[in-house]
C-alpha positions as a printed Julia matrix, in Angstrom:
506×3 Matrix{Float64}:
 122.99   88.86  31.48
 123.53   85.1   31.96
 124.39   82.74  34.2
 127.77   81.41  34.07
 129.01   78.05  33.95
 130.3    78.73  37.54
 126.42   79.4   38.24
 125.29   76.25  36.82
 127.6    73.98  38.8
 126.97   75.6   42.22
 123.31   74.64  41.45
 123.86   70.98  40.02
 126.69   70.93  43.07
 123.37   72.08  45.77
 121.08   69.39  44.3
 124.04   66.33  44.96
 124.13   67.25  48.29
 122.36   67.82  51.44
 121.71   64.72  54.0
 117.87   64.35  52.55
 116.06   65.55  49.7
 114.37   68.8   51.85
 117.69   69.75  52.67
 118.93   69.14  48.54
 115.56   71.71  47.59
 116.6    74.01  50.78
 120.43   74.91  49.06
 118.88   75.05  46.12
 116.64   77.94  47.04
 119.55   79.34  48.76
 121.67   78.88  45.36
 118.72   80.71  43.4
 118.48   83.56  45.99
 122.39   84.2   45.49
 122.64   84.05  42.04
 119.63   85.78  40.62
 119.57   87.98  43.7
 115.2    88.25  44.15
 113.73   88.53  47.14
 111.81   85.22  47.26
 111.58   82.02  45.71
 109.36   78.64  46.29
 110.06   74.88  45.36
 106.03   73.41  44.63
 105.26   70.4   44.16
 101.64   69.47  41.89
  99.83   67.0   43.32
  96.0    66.67  42.9
  95.4    70.16  41.36
  97.17   72.01  43.77
 100.83   72.53  44.77
 102.4    72.15  48.04
 105.3    73.7   49.41
 108.61   72.02  49.73
 111.11   75.05  50.14
 110.82   78.72  50.66
 113.29   81.55  51.13
 112.02   84.83  51.11
 108.87   84.09  52.06
 107.16   83.11  55.5
 107.48   80.08  57.53
 103.67   79.53  57.98
 103.86   79.23  53.78
 104.89   75.46  54.43
 100.83   75.24  55.53
  99.58   76.36  52.76
  97.89   74.39  49.76
  97.34   76.15  46.45
  94.94   75.45  44.93
  94.89   75.75  40.58
  91.08   77.04  40.14
  91.82   78.93  43.31
  95.04   80.93  42.41
  95.0    81.91  38.22
  98.62   83.12  38.36
  99.7    79.25  40.13
  97.49   78.28  37.14
  98.92   79.91  34.46
 102.39   78.67  35.67
 101.26   75.12  35.79
  99.09   75.19  31.67
 102.33   77.26  30.66
 104.52   74.08  30.15
 107.4    77.12  29.73
 108.55   79.86  31.34
 106.21   82.71  32.73
 106.96   86.21  33.03
 103.87   87.92  34.48
 103.9    92.22  33.54
 104.74   94.08  36.64
 101.24   94.96  36.8
  99.39   92.1   36.13
  95.78   91.13  37.47
  96.63   88.17  38.47
  95.6    88.09  42.41
  99.55   87.01  43.58
  99.38   83.91  46.23
 101.51   85.2   48.11
 100.01   88.41  49.29
 100.74   89.0   51.96
 103.38   86.34  52.99
 106.75   87.96  52.59
 107.91   89.31  56.47
 109.32   92.43  55.11
 105.65   93.38  53.25
 102.4    93.21  54.7
  99.54   93.24  52.52
  98.79   93.12  48.74
 102.47   93.1   46.88
 103.02   96.23  44.94
 104.57   96.38  41.12
 107.13   93.65  41.18
 109.01   91.31  38.72
 107.36   87.54  38.75
 108.88   84.54  37.08
 106.88   81.05  36.79
 109.22   77.87  36.2
 106.87   74.92  35.35
 108.94   71.65  36.61
 108.08   69.14  33.57
 109.75   65.45  33.36
 108.35   63.78  30.09
 106.23   66.48  29.9
 104.55   65.99  32.42
 104.05   68.61  35.45
 105.74   67.65  39.34
 105.82   70.75  40.1
 107.11   74.3   39.62
 109.3    77.17  40.71
 108.66   80.95  41.65
 110.8    83.48  41.32
 109.77   87.18  42.54
 111.81   90.27  42.85
 110.68   93.87  44.4
 112.29   95.42  41.34
 109.68   95.02  38.25
 113.08   94.85  36.46
 114.87   92.38  38.38
 115.18   89.93  35.89
 115.09   91.42  32.64
 118.69   90.32  31.84
 118.07   86.98  32.79
 117.6    85.07  29.24
 114.57   82.37  28.86
 117.3    79.66  28.34
 118.99   80.42  31.58
 115.74   80.21  33.51
 114.98   76.87  31.69
 118.63   75.42  32.79
 117.59   76.37  36.15
 113.88   74.08  35.86
 115.34   71.69  34.42
 117.77   70.58  36.89
 114.73   71.77  39.41
 112.84   69.25  38.26
 116.08   66.48  37.94
 115.76   66.56  41.23
 112.31   66.55  42.38
 111.66   63.6   40.2
 114.38   61.9   41.77
 113.32   62.75  45.39
 109.68   61.46  44.28
 110.91   58.59  42.71
 112.9    57.15  45.78
 110.06   58.48  47.46
 107.39   55.78  45.41
 110.83   53.05  45.45
 110.48   53.21  49.53
 106.61   53.23  49.4
 106.2    50.42  47.15
 108.58   48.09  49.1
 106.51   48.53  52.4
 103.14   48.82  50.97
 101.22   48.92  47.55
 100.61   52.31  46.52
  97.74   54.43  46.9
  95.4    56.71  45.35
  94.82   59.66  48.13
  97.79   59.94  50.83
  96.8    61.51  54.22
  98.89   64.96  55.25
  99.41   65.68  58.75
 100.61   69.3   58.86
 103.55   70.18  61.47
 107.11   70.74  62.01
 107.94   70.5   65.48
 109.96   67.73  67.39
 106.45   66.29  68.89
 104.56   66.07  65.55
 108.47   64.62  64.04
 108.51   61.83  67.18
 104.39   61.24  65.7
 105.32   60.87  62.12
 107.79   58.23  62.9
 105.87   56.47  65.06
 102.77   56.25  62.51
 105.45   54.75  60.15
 106.48   52.09  62.2
 103.23   51.11  63.11
 101.46   51.75  60.13
 104.05   48.89  58.07
 102.58   46.39  61.25
  99.23   44.6   61.4
  99.29   45.39  65.15
  96.07   47.3   66.59
  96.65   50.65  67.94
  95.64   52.55  70.23
  95.73   56.61  69.25
  95.44   58.51  72.9
  95.57   62.45  72.96
  93.19   65.72  73.94
  89.83   66.42  72.34
  90.23   68.23  69.22
  93.67   67.4   68.99
  93.76   65.17  65.44
  93.39   61.71  66.55
  91.01   60.23  63.4
  93.72   62.45  61.24
  96.41   59.61  62.75
  93.95   56.94  62.39
  93.86   57.41  58.78
  97.44   58.16  58.14
  97.96   54.39  60.19
  95.95   53.06  57.67
  96.68   54.18  54.3
 100.23   53.63  54.54
  99.6    50.21  55.83
  99.3    46.95  53.38
  95.45   47.6   53.98
  95.21   51.08  52.29
  93.49   49.39  49.21
  90.63   48.57  51.67
  88.3    51.11  53.72
  88.54   52.08  57.39
  85.2    52.21  58.83
  85.13   54.79  61.2
  82.69   54.36  64.41
  82.23   56.62  67.29
  81.3    55.07  70.33
  80.24   57.48  72.65
  77.48   58.53  69.94
  76.58   54.75  69.82
  73.18   54.46  71.96
  73.44   51.33  73.72
  70.25   49.69  72.45
  71.41   49.42  69.08
  75.46   49.29  69.76
  75.51   45.79  69.19
  73.66   45.65  66.13
  75.82   48.77  64.75
  79.17   46.85  65.62
  78.5    42.81  64.07
  75.02   43.25  61.85
  71.71   41.76  63.14
  69.56   39.72  60.96
  66.0    39.87  60.07
  63.95   39.01  62.61
  66.81   39.46  65.09
  64.39   41.74  66.85
  61.54   44.51  66.25
  62.35   46.52  63.32
  64.58   43.99  62.24
  63.27   43.88  58.43
  65.97   42.43  57.01
  69.8    41.36  57.23
  72.48   43.76  57.94
  75.53   44.02  58.21
  77.47   45.26  61.39
  80.52   47.54  61.19
  83.18   44.77  61.57
  81.91   43.11  58.52
  81.88   46.37  56.72
  85.4    47.16  57.69
  86.28   43.14  56.59
  90.23   43.44  55.04
  90.86   46.65  56.23
  90.7    48.59  59.05
  87.98   49.35  62.0
  88.46   53.49  63.46
  86.62   52.64  67.09
  86.33   56.99  68.35
  85.97   57.27  72.02
  86.75   53.63  72.71
  86.87   54.64  76.73
  82.77   55.84  76.08
  82.12   51.67  75.66
  79.78   49.72  77.95
  81.75   46.97  79.67
  79.08   44.26  77.62
  80.02   45.7   74.57
  83.84   45.58  75.52
  83.52   41.62  76.62
  81.6    41.51  72.78
  84.81   43.31  71.55
  87.13   41.32  72.91
  85.82   37.67  71.73
  86.39   38.92  68.38
  89.4    40.27  69.07
  90.43   36.97  70.65
  89.17   34.99  68.5
  88.98   36.92  65.3
  85.05   35.9   64.46
  81.55   37.31  65.23
  78.26   36.45  65.39
  75.15   38.33  64.35
  72.48   39.61  66.47
  70.15   37.13  65.58
  72.19   34.52  64.19
  73.97   31.48  66.0
  76.78   30.71  62.92
  80.2    33.25  63.56
  81.75   34.79  60.67
  84.88   34.87  59.97
  86.93   38.72  59.65
  89.76   40.17  59.19
  89.74   43.6   60.37
  92.35   45.78  62.21
  91.95   47.89  65.14
  92.77   51.13  65.44
  91.11   53.25  68.59
  91.35   56.14  69.89
  90.52   58.25  73.05
  90.58   61.22  74.93
  90.67   59.4   78.49
  93.42   57.6   80.88
  92.29   54.39  79.91
  94.76   53.35  82.45
  93.11   55.22  85.29
  89.75   53.7   83.91
  90.8    49.97  84.09
  92.0    50.27  87.72
  88.59   52.4   88.63
  86.62   49.26  86.92
  85.36   51.28  84.42
  87.53   49.36  81.19
  88.59   45.79  80.57
  92.11   45.38  81.48
  92.11   42.56  78.99
  90.89   44.54  76.3
  93.14   48.2   77.2
  96.38   45.32  76.65
  94.89   43.84  73.37
  94.15   47.22  71.77
  97.17   49.18  73.4
  99.96   46.84  71.79
 101.1    50.27  69.91
  99.77   53.34  71.69
 100.47   56.92  70.05
 100.05   59.96  71.83
  99.14   63.15  69.99
 100.65   66.44  71.46
  98.45   69.55  72.49
  98.13   72.03  70.28
 100.14   74.06  73.31
 103.23   71.98  72.81
 103.68   72.63  68.92
 105.32   75.64  68.74
 105.64   77.25  65.48
 103.14   74.8   64.42
 100.22   76.93  65.08
 101.79   79.05  62.19
 101.88   76.66  59.64
  98.04   75.31  60.58
  97.02   78.81  61.02
  97.73   79.4   57.19
  96.25   76.09  56.4
  92.89   77.28  57.9
  93.61   80.53  56.38
  93.64   79.35  52.6
  90.92   77.04  53.09
  88.87   79.71  54.44
  90.0    82.19  51.9
  88.91   79.77  49.46
  85.63   79.35  50.78
  84.43   82.42  51.17
  85.88   84.02  47.76
  88.45   85.96  48.99
  91.37   86.94  46.5
  93.56   87.4   49.85
  93.34   86.64  53.33
  96.03   87.49  55.53
  96.7    87.54  59.81
  98.41   90.61  60.92
 102.01   89.84  62.82
  99.78   91.49  66.04
  97.18   88.38  65.92
  99.62   85.53  64.36
 101.23   86.59  68.06
  97.76   86.01  69.88
  97.24   83.16  68.34
 100.8    81.8   69.03
 100.5    82.57  73.25
  97.06   81.26  73.27
  96.84   78.05  75.6
  94.36   76.39  73.47
  92.7    73.89  75.5
  90.54   72.59  71.89
  93.55   72.33  70.59
  93.78   72.3   66.48
  89.92   72.5   66.03
  89.38   75.13  68.6
  91.8    77.12  66.44
  90.01   76.02  63.38
  87.28   77.74  64.75
  88.53   80.46  65.77
  90.25   81.66  62.38
  86.92   80.67  60.6
  84.76   83.03  62.84
  88.33   85.78  62.76
  87.81   85.55  58.81
  83.63   85.73  58.59
  84.3    89.01  60.42
  87.18   90.63  59.12
  85.26   89.73  55.71
  81.93   91.8   56.98
  84.38   94.55  58.18
  86.09   95.25  55.33
  83.09   95.02  53.28
  82.06   98.16  55.29
  85.1   100.05  54.57
  84.51   99.04  51.33
  86.86   96.17  50.63
  85.7    92.92  50.66
  88.52   91.14  48.74
  91.9    91.85  50.37
  90.68   90.94  53.93
  93.52   91.01  57.22
  92.31   88.94  60.53
  93.63   91.8   63.12
  93.75   90.6   67.02
  90.45   92.64  67.27
  88.31   89.53  65.03
  90.47   87.02  66.59
  87.71   86.97  69.87
  89.65   85.08  72.18
  89.03   86.83  75.25
  85.75   85.62  74.44
  86.1    82.13  73.88
  88.29   81.24  76.46
  85.29   83.23  78.79
  83.61   81.0   81.48
  79.39   79.98  81.31
  76.94   82.54  81.42
  75.17   81.63  84.49
  72.78   84.36  84.59
  71.07   87.1   81.86
  72.83   90.24  82.08
  70.44   92.79  84.3
  68.22   94.82  82.46
  70.36   97.83  82.25
  73.51   95.85  80.76
  73.53   96.66  77.14
  73.22   93.73  74.66
  75.85   93.69  72.24
  74.73   94.13  68.62
  73.76   90.95  66.55
  73.19   90.4   63.31
  72.64   87.93  62.84
  70.84   85.72  65.34
  71.85   82.0   64.35
  75.13   82.82  63.92
  75.96   84.06  67.48
  73.7    81.59  69.0
  75.4    78.91  67.28
  78.86   80.63  68.76
  77.05   80.57  72.33
  76.32   76.87  72.06
  79.96   76.05  71.01
  81.12   77.95  73.19
  79.38   76.08  75.98
  80.32   72.63  74.63
  83.85   73.61  74.45
  84.09   74.47  77.95
  82.52   71.83  79.16
  84.09   69.0   77.39
  87.63   71.46  78.32
  86.08   71.3   82.45
  85.23   66.95  81.61
  88.66   66.16  80.53
  87.02   65.47  76.92
  84.81   63.32  78.5
  81.33   63.45  76.41
  78.72   61.87  78.36
  80.22   64.19  81.23
  79.44   67.27  78.92
  75.81   66.02  77.98
  74.8    65.27  81.91
  76.85   68.79  82.83
  74.62   70.1   79.9
  71.16   68.58  80.69
  71.59   66.88  76.81
  71.14   63.54  75.62
  74.88   61.6   74.81
  73.17   61.5   71.22
  71.8    64.84  70.59
  74.87   66.07  72.15
  77.17   64.59  69.48
  74.76   65.65  66.32
  74.69   69.43  67.82
  78.47   69.1   68.17
  78.84   67.55  64.75
  77.0    70.27  63.26
  78.62   72.99  65.03
  81.89   71.89  63.35
  82.8    70.17  66.77
  83.43   67.04  65.54
């Protein structure tokens, strides 16, 4: 059996119709799905030694959140290196990257037909098309020439979309070597991405607002990478972890002999960010005296190192972030109104995870793929029941809490699978999520002697989990205010931030 002229005409029409690239790609897969009578197809973009899904048909939508690193997926690596049609044997030993990701098939895919088409432009790999069928002989009657023609059409369409994208970007900013990807297809996230594009094209200061764990730093990175300053550095400073005694030196630098211990000249964060971007995280934690000095730099574009009278001219874009209500902080006298107005030229609100709907599933798949790679598993998936639990959870700690939940569940599920004699293919079930424990109130008293303690196989992991739980709880109780959290836990703020960083909370 060969594909007819009518079939190829239909494919070509799909590639020239549609509102945008995403729509055209989806139409292409739908037509391939119908013409080849396949069960699952995926169009993948090749970048930075990994495949990124662009469109799917027959696969769970969560696959859009996955990033397939070639070194972790031998089947996809074989496609990338082949340069021609790849027909995998029905009983191939190479792990299928879509195991557990086809809605009608839980767990490892049984013997099936699988074809990989590398998409080449001028002999350079730009992507791949994968075609799967549950019948092992499903594609036996289609010739390699037919499949090459499909690959050529898909490659041309993908290349055209990439050229258009590059053209639009180059008109606004210089090319950059690394992009920042923000995962999310929900309406609030689409709005945020549009706002990022708008503010990035200007040189205005930006203020990012959002709860703890929503990804404010990622938004700052995206703004910087899409801006005209992308070829310069974005310097990071956590204002909450800044001891008052060295805060001015950290921001503005100092000269030799300015104070005890100043044995040499030292540049501050502003100088290090000259020509680029300075990201001031948790700006609401800055003291009022430091706010006044920061305001002067924003007003006049110069600074003085500690111990030096000479003013230095600087060119720095400020992106600030906070989980506080700065308007209310201004009313309460905790934040300068003039500084607030200087910073909030373009405010962006990062939505909490509870408002992002199906993005929970996309993010879950992203974290599953990361955990699978880190734990050296051939397959790591999640059951429908467990995914439903994740979707229903309120996530007060937002994306960061979801990531920690997936990591913890993956470790627990792997340990359980090892006991059952299967450690390479792991499925996360509801009991592995331990969501009730993560939402529990803090322990205020030790259990009675008669109460049996849960078995602990790794004391350090158990201790870290307990500390993480307490910090997350206090952050939630104090609306993301790290200083208040430190007071509630009777910890030095600097020690709390170091502990939170070690535990993966920052």
